[in-house]
Short mmCIF file of C-alpha atoms in Angstrom, two decimals:
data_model
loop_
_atom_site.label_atom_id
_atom_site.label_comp_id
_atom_site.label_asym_id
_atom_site.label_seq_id
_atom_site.Cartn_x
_atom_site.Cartn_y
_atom_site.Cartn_z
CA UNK A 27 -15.88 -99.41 57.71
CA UNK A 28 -16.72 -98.08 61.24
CA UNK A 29 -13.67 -97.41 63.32
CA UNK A 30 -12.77 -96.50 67.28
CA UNK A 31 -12.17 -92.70 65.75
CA UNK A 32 -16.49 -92.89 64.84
CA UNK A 33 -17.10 -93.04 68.40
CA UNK A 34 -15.05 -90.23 69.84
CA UNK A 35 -15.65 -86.28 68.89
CA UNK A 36 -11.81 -84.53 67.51
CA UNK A 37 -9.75 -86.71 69.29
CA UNK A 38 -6.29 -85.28 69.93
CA UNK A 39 -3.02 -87.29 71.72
CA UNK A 40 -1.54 -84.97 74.33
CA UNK A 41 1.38 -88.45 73.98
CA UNK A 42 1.58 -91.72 72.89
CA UNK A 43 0.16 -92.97 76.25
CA UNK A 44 -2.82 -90.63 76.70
CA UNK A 45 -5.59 -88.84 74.70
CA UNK A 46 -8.03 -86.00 74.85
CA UNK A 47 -11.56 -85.88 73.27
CA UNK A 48 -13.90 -82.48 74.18
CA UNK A 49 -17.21 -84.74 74.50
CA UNK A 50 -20.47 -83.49 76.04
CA UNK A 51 -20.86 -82.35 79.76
CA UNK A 52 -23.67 -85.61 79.95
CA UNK A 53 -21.29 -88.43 78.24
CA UNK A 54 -18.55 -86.69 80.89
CA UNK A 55 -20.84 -86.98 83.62
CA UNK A 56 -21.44 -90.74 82.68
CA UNK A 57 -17.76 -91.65 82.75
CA UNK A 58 -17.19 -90.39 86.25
CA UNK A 59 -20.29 -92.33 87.50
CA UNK A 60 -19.04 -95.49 85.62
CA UNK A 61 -15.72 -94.84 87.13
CA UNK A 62 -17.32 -94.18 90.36
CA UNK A 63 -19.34 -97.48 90.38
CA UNK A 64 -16.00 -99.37 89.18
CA UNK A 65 -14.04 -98.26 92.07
CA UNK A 66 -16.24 -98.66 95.10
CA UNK A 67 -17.89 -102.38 93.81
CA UNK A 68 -14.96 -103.65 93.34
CA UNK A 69 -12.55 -101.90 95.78
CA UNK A 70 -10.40 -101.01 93.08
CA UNK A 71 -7.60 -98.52 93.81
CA UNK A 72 -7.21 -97.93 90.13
CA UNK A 73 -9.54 -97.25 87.25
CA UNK A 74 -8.93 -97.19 83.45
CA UNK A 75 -10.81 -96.97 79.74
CA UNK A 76 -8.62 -97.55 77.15
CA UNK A 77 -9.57 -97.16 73.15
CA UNK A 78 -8.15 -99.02 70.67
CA UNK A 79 -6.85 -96.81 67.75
CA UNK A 80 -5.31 -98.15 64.72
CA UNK A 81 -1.59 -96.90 65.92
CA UNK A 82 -1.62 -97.37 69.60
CA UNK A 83 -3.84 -98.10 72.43
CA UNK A 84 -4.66 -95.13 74.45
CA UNK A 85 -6.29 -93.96 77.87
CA UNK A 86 -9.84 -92.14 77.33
CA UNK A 87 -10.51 -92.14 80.92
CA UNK A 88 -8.60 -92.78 84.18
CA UNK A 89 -9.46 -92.18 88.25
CA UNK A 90 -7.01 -93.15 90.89
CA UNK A 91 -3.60 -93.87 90.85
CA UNK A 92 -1.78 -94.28 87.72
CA UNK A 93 -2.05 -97.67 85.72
CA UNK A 94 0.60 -98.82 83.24
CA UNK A 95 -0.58 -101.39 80.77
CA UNK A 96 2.17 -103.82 78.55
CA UNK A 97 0.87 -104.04 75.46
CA UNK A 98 0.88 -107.74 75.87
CA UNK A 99 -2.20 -107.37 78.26
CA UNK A 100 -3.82 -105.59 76.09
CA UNK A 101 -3.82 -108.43 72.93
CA UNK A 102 -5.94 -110.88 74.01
CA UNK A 103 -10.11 -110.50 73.18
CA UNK A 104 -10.62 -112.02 76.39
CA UNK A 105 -11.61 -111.10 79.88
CA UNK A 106 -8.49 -111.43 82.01
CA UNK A 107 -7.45 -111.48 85.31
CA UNK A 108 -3.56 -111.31 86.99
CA UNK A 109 -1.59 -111.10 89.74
CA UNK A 110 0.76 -107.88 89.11
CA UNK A 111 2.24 -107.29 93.16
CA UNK A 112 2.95 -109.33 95.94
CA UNK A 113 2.39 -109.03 99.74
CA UNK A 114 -0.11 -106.97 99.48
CA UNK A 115 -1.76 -109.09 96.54
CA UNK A 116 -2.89 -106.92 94.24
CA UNK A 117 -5.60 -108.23 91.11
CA UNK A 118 -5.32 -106.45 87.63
CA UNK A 119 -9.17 -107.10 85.70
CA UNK A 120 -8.60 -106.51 82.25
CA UNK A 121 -11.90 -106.63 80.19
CA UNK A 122 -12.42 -106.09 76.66
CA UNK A 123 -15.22 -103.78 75.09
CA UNK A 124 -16.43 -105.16 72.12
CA UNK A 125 -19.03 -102.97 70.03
CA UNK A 126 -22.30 -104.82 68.81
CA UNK A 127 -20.37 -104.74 64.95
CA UNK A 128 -17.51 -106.61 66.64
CA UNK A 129 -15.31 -103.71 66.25
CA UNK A 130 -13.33 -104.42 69.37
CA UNK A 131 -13.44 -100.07 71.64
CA UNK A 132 -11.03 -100.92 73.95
CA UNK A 133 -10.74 -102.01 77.68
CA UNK A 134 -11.82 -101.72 81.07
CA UNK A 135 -8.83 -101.95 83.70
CA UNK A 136 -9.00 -101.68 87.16
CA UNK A 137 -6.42 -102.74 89.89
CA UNK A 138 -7.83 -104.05 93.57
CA UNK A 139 -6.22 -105.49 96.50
CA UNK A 140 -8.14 -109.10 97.39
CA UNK A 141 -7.28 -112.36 98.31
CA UNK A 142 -9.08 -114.13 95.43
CA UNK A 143 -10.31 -113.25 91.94
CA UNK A 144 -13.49 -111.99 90.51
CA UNK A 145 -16.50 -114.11 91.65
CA UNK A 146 -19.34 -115.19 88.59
CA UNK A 147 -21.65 -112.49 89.86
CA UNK A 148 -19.07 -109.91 89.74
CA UNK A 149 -18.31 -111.02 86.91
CA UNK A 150 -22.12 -110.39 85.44
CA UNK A 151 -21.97 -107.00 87.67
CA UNK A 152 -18.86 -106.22 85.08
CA UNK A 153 -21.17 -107.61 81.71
CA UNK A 154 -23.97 -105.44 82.34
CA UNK A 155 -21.67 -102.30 83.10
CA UNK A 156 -19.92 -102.58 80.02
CA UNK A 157 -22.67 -103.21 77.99
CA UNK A 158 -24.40 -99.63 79.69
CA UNK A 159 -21.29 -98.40 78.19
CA UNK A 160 -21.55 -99.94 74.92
CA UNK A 161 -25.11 -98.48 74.74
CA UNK A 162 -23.99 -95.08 75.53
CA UNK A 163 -21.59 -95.02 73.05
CA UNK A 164 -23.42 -96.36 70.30
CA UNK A 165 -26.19 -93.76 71.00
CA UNK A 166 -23.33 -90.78 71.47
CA UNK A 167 -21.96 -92.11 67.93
CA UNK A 168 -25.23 -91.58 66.39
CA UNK A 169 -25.74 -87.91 68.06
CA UNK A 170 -22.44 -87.30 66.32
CA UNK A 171 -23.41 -88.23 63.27
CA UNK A 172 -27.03 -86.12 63.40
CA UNK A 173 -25.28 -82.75 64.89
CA UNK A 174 -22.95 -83.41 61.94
CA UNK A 175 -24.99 -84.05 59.50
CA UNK A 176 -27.47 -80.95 60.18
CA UNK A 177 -24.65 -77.88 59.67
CA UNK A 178 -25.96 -75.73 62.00
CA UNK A 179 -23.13 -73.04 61.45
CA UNK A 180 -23.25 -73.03 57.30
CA UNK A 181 -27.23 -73.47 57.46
CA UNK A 182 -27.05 -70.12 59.70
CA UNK A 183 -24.75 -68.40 57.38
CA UNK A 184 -26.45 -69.19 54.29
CA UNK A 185 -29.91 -67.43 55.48
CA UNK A 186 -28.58 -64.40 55.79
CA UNK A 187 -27.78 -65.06 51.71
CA UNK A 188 -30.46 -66.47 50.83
CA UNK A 189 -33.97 -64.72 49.54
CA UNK A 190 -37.09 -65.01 52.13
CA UNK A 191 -38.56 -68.31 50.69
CA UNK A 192 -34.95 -69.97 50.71
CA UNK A 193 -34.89 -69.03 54.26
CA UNK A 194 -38.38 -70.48 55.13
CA UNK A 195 -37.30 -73.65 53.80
CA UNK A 196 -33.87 -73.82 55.68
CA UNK A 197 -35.73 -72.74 58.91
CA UNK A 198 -38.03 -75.42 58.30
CA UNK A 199 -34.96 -77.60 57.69
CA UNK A 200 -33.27 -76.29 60.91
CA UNK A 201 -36.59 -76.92 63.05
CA UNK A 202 -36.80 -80.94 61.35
CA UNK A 203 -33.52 -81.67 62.96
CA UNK A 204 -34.59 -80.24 66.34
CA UNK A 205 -37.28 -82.19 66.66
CA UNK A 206 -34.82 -85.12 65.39
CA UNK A 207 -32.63 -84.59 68.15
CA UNK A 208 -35.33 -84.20 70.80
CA UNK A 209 -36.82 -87.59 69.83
CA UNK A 210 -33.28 -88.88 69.79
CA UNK A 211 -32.65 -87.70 73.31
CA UNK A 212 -36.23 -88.63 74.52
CA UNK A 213 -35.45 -92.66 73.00
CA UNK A 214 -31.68 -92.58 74.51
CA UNK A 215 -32.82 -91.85 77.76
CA UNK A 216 -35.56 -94.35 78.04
CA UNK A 217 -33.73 -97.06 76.32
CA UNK A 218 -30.73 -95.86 79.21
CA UNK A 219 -33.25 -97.13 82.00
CA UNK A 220 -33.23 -101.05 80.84
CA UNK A 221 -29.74 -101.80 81.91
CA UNK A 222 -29.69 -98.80 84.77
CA UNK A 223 -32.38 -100.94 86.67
CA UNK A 224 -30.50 -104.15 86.05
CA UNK A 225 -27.49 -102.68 87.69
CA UNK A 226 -29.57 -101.83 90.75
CA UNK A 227 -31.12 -104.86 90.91
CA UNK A 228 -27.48 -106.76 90.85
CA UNK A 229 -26.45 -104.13 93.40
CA UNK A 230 -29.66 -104.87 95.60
CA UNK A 231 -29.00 -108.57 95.54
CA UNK A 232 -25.51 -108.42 96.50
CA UNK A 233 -26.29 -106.20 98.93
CA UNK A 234 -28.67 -108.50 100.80
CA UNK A 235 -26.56 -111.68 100.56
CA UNK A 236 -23.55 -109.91 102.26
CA UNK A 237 -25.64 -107.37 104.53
CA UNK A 238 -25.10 -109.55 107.63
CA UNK A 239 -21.61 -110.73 106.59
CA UNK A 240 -19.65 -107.47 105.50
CA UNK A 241 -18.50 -104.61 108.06
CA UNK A 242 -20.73 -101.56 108.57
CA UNK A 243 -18.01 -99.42 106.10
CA UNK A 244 -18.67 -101.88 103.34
CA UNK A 245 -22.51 -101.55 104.03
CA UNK A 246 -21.82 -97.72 103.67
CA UNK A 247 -20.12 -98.37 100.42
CA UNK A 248 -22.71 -100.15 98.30
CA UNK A 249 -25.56 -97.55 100.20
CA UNK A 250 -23.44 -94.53 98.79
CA UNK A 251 -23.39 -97.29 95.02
CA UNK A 252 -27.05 -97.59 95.10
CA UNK A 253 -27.11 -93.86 96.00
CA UNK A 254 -25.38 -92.79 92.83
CA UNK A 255 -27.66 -95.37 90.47
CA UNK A 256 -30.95 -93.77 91.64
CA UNK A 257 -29.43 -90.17 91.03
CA UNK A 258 -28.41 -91.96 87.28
CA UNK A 259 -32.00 -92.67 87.52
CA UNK A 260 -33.24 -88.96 88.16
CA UNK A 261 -30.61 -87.47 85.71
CA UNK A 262 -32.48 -89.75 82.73
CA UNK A 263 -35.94 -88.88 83.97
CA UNK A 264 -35.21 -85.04 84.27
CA UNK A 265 -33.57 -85.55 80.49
CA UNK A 266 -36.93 -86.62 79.52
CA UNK A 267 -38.74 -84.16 80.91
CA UNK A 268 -36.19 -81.72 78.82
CA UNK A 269 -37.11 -83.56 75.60
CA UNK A 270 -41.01 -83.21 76.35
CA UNK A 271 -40.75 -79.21 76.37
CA UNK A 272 -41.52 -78.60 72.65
CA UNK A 273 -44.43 -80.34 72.71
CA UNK A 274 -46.10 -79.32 76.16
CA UNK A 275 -49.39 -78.63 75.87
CA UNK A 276 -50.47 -74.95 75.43
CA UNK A 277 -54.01 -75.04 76.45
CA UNK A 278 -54.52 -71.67 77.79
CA UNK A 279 -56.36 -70.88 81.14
CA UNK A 280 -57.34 -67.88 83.29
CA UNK A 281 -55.87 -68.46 86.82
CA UNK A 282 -54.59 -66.45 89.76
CA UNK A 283 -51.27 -67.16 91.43
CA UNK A 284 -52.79 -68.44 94.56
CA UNK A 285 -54.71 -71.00 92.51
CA UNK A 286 -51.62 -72.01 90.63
CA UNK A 287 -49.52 -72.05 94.06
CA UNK A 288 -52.55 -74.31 95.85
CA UNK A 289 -52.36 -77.38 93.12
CA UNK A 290 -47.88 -77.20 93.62
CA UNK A 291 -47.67 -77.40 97.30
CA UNK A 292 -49.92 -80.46 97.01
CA UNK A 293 -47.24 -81.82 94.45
CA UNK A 294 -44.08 -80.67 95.90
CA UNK A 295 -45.17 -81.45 99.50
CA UNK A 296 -43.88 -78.08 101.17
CA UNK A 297 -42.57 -78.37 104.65
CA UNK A 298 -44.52 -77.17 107.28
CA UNK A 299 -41.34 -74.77 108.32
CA UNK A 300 -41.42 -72.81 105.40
CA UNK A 301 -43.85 -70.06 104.87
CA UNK A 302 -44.77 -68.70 101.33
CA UNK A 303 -46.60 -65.24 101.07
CA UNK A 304 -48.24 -64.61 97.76
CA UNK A 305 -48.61 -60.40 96.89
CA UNK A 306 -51.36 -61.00 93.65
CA UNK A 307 -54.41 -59.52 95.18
CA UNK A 308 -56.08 -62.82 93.12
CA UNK A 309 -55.70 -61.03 90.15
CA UNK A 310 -56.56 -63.70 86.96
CA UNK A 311 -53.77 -64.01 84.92
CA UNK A 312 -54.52 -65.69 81.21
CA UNK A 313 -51.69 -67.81 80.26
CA UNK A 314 -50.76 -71.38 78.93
CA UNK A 315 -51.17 -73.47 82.05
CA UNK A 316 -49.15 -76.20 82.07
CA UNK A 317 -46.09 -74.52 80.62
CA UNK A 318 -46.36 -71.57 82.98
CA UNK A 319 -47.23 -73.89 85.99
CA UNK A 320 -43.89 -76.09 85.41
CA UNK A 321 -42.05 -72.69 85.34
CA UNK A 322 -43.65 -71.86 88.46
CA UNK A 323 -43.15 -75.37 90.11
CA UNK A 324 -39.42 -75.09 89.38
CA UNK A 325 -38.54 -71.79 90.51
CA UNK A 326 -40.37 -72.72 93.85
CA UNK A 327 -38.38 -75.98 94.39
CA UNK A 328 -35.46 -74.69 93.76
CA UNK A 329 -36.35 -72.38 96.43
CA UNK A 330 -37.28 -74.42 99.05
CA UNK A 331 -34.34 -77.31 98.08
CA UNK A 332 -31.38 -74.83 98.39
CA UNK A 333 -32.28 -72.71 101.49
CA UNK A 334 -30.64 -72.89 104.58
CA UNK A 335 -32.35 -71.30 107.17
CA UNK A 336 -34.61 -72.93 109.57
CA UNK A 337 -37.63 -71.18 108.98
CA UNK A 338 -37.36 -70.31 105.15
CA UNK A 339 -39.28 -67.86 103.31
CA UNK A 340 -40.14 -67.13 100.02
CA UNK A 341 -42.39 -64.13 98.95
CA UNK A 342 -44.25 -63.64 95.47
CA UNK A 343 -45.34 -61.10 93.76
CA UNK A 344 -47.11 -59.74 91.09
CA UNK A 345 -45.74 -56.33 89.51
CA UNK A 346 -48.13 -54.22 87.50
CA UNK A 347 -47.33 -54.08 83.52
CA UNK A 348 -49.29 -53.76 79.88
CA UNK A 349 -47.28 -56.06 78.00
CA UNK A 350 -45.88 -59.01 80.59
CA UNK A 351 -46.98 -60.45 83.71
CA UNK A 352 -44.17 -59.97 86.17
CA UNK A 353 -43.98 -62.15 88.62
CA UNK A 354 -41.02 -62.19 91.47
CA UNK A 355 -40.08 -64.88 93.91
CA UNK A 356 -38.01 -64.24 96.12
CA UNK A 357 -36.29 -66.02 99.41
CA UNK A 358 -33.81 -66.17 102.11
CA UNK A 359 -31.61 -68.45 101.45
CA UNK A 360 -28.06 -67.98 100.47
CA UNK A 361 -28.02 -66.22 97.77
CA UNK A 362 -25.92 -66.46 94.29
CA UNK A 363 -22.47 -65.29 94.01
CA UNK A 364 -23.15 -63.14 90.41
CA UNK A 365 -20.27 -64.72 88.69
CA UNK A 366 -22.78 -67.99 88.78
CA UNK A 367 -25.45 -66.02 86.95
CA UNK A 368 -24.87 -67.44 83.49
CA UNK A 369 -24.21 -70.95 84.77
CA UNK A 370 -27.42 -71.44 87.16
CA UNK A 371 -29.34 -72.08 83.68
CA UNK A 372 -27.40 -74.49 81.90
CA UNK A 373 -27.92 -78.14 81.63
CA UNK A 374 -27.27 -80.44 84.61
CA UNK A 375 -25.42 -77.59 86.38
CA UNK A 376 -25.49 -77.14 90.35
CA UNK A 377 -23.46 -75.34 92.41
CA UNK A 378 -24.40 -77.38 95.48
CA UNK A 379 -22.45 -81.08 95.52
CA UNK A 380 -24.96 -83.53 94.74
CA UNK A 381 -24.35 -85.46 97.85
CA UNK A 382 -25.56 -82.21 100.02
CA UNK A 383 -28.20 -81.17 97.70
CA UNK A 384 -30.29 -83.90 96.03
CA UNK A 385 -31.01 -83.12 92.17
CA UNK A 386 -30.16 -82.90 88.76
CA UNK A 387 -29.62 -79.83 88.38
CA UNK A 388 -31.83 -79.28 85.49
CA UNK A 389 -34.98 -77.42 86.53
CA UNK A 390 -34.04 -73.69 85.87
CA UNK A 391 -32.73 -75.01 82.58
CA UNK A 392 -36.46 -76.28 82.05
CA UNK A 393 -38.10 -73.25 83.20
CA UNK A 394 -35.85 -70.78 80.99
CA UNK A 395 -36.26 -72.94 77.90
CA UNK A 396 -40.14 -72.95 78.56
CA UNK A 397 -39.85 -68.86 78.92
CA UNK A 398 -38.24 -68.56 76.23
CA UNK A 399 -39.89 -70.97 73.44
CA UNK A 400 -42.85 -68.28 74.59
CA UNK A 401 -41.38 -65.09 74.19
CA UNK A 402 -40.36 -64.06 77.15
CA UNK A 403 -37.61 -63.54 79.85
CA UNK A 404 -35.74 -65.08 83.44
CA UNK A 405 -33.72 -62.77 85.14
CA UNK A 406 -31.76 -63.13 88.59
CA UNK A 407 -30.62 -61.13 90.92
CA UNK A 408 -28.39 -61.43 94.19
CA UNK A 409 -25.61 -60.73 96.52
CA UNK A 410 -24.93 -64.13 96.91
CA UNK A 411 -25.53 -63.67 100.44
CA UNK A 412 -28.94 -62.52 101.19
CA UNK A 413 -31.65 -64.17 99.11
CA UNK A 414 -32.12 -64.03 96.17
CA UNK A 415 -34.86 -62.80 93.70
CA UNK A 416 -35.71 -64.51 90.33
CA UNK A 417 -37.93 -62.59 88.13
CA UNK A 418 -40.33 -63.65 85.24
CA UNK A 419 -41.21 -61.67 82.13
CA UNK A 420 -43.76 -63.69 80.67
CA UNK A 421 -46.00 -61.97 77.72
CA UNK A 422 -49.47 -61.07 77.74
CA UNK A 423 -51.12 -62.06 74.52
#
């Protein structure tokens, strides 16, 4: 029989009132944007998720002040809404999530000050949030279920046990659920889209019935709501381009750098401010294209995107060697404190805030993966306050 437990990773109680479950950095992500889009459609002061467990009811996720719950409020399967202060008047939503088996999650709770309750198309802005959330969890209960199921850590263990054709067959084994979970993420972050888009288009609607009735703060507020659904947007495209990296086409070419460079500005549109000088002498470098040229793309972007400097620079060059082609980019930007080394290649990581620096975060997690799934190397270095200088080491075969 599935359960609330199925859906959460090793949950722990820190008290009766409150739990704590180490899930992903993306599902983490996705409860601060839900919590973000609950609090600034809906004016709420408070937001809560609350799970269901057999013993108690619990909160999962909270953001703003503090909200205590009777258990009474919490009994009903129904959507509810009540008056829990007076003068001001203060409106306590308290909507039930119920999982496509019935099995009944938990709550949404949020407190706002308004004169009047929820109106029917808040009400279907509410629906389609929670059933985005239903979605995710469903597909973060399934990802569960695969990680467990493959046994990463006693597969690893028993190769170095096991004779050489035992260990062909358990790397074959290993590689089968890769590819699993790379199709899973590709289909979770396309099937993601469907209800993303509907939210925008509730959010666009709103916004242009009210956009000559509401005061230009509340016009900032649903901008800076439709702001944080298209960066939803480029988060799930960006995870798909992630997916797509095992099975990039390798169709090698022989290129030069300044070829290579020529076909990206095109793409990435390079402001007329910044100047790129390219040290190669033209020299043809053989190599799988497309791979190579994302690599190339993303280490350039990133470039141009974080500098600071009114006339930015970036300079590339070509180093000598028999067994890699070396390639170094380098600009004059800001530079990276060291300590950031490590973390400037992980998943969704930034050290910019999203709403100075527009992106995901993810493209020099792309462009190591691709070095590495071909043998070679992405190193880094700085003073995190003149420039900085990313090198390649990327084989010659």
């Amino acid at each position: 029989m599935p359960n609330v437990e199925s859906y959460i990773a090793d949950v722990s109680l820190i008290d009766e009132q409150q739990l704590i479950t180490p899930v992903d950095n993306g599902i983490q992500t996705s409860l601060k944007s839900f919590a973000e889009l609950i609090l600034t459609i809906f004016d709420a002061t408070a937001f809560s998720i609350v799970a269901n467990l057999p013993e108690r009811s619990v909160e999962l996720y909270k953001s703003g002040s503090k909200i205590t719950v009777a258990k009474e409020q919490l009994s009903d399967d129904v959507f509810n809404e009540s008056i829990i202060e007076h003068d001001p008047k203060i409106f306590r939503v308290v909507s039930p999530i119920i999982l496509p088996s019935n099995l009944k999650f938990g709550w949404f709770i949020f407190d706002r000050p308004s004169n009047s309750r929820l109106t029917e198309k808040e009400k279907l802005i509410l629906n389609s949030l929670q059933k985005n959330f239903v979605n995710q969890l469903v597909q973060q209960k399934e990802l569960l279920e695969k990680l467990n199921s493959a046994k990463f850590h006693s597969t690893i263990c028993e190769l170095k046990k096991e004779d050489e054709t035992e260990k062909d067959r358990l790397i074959k084994k290993l590689q089968k659920v890769s590819d699993e979970l790379d199709e899973f993420i590709s289909i979770a972050s396309h099937d993601l889209k469907s209800p993303l888009n509907a939210i925008k288009r509730l959010l666009e609607w709103i916004y242009d019935d009210c956009k000559d009735l509401l005061p230009q703060e509340h016009l900032e507020n649903f901008q800076l709501v439709l702001s944080r659904a298209n960066r939803m947007q480029v988060l799930l495209e960006d995870l798909l381009s992630y997916s797509r990296i095992n099975s990039c086409d390798s169709t090698r070419a022989s290129i030069s750098l300044e070829s290579i460079y020529q076909d990206i500005e095109q793409i990435l549109e390079v402001p007329k401010t910044v100047t790129v000088d390219i040290h190669a002498n033209n020299e043809v470098l053989d190599i799988p294209l497309i791979p190579f040229k994302t690599v190339f793309q993303n280490l350039i972007s990133n470039a141009i995107k974080h500098n600071n400097k009114e006339h930015p620079v970036i300079d590339i060059s070509l180093i000598p060697s028999n067994q890699y082609y070396i390639i170094e980019i380098t600009d004059n930007g800001p530079g990276i404190d060291p300590k950031y080394f490590s973390l400037i290649f992980k998943l969704f990581q930034t050290l910019q805030s999203r709403d100075d620096v527009e992106g995901s975060g993810i493209g020099l997690c792309i462009a190591n993966k691709l070095i590495i799934n071909y043998g070679g190397k992405i190193e880094v270095a700085s003073d995190g306050e003149l420039g900085s200088t990313f090198t390649i080491y990327w084989p010659k075969v």
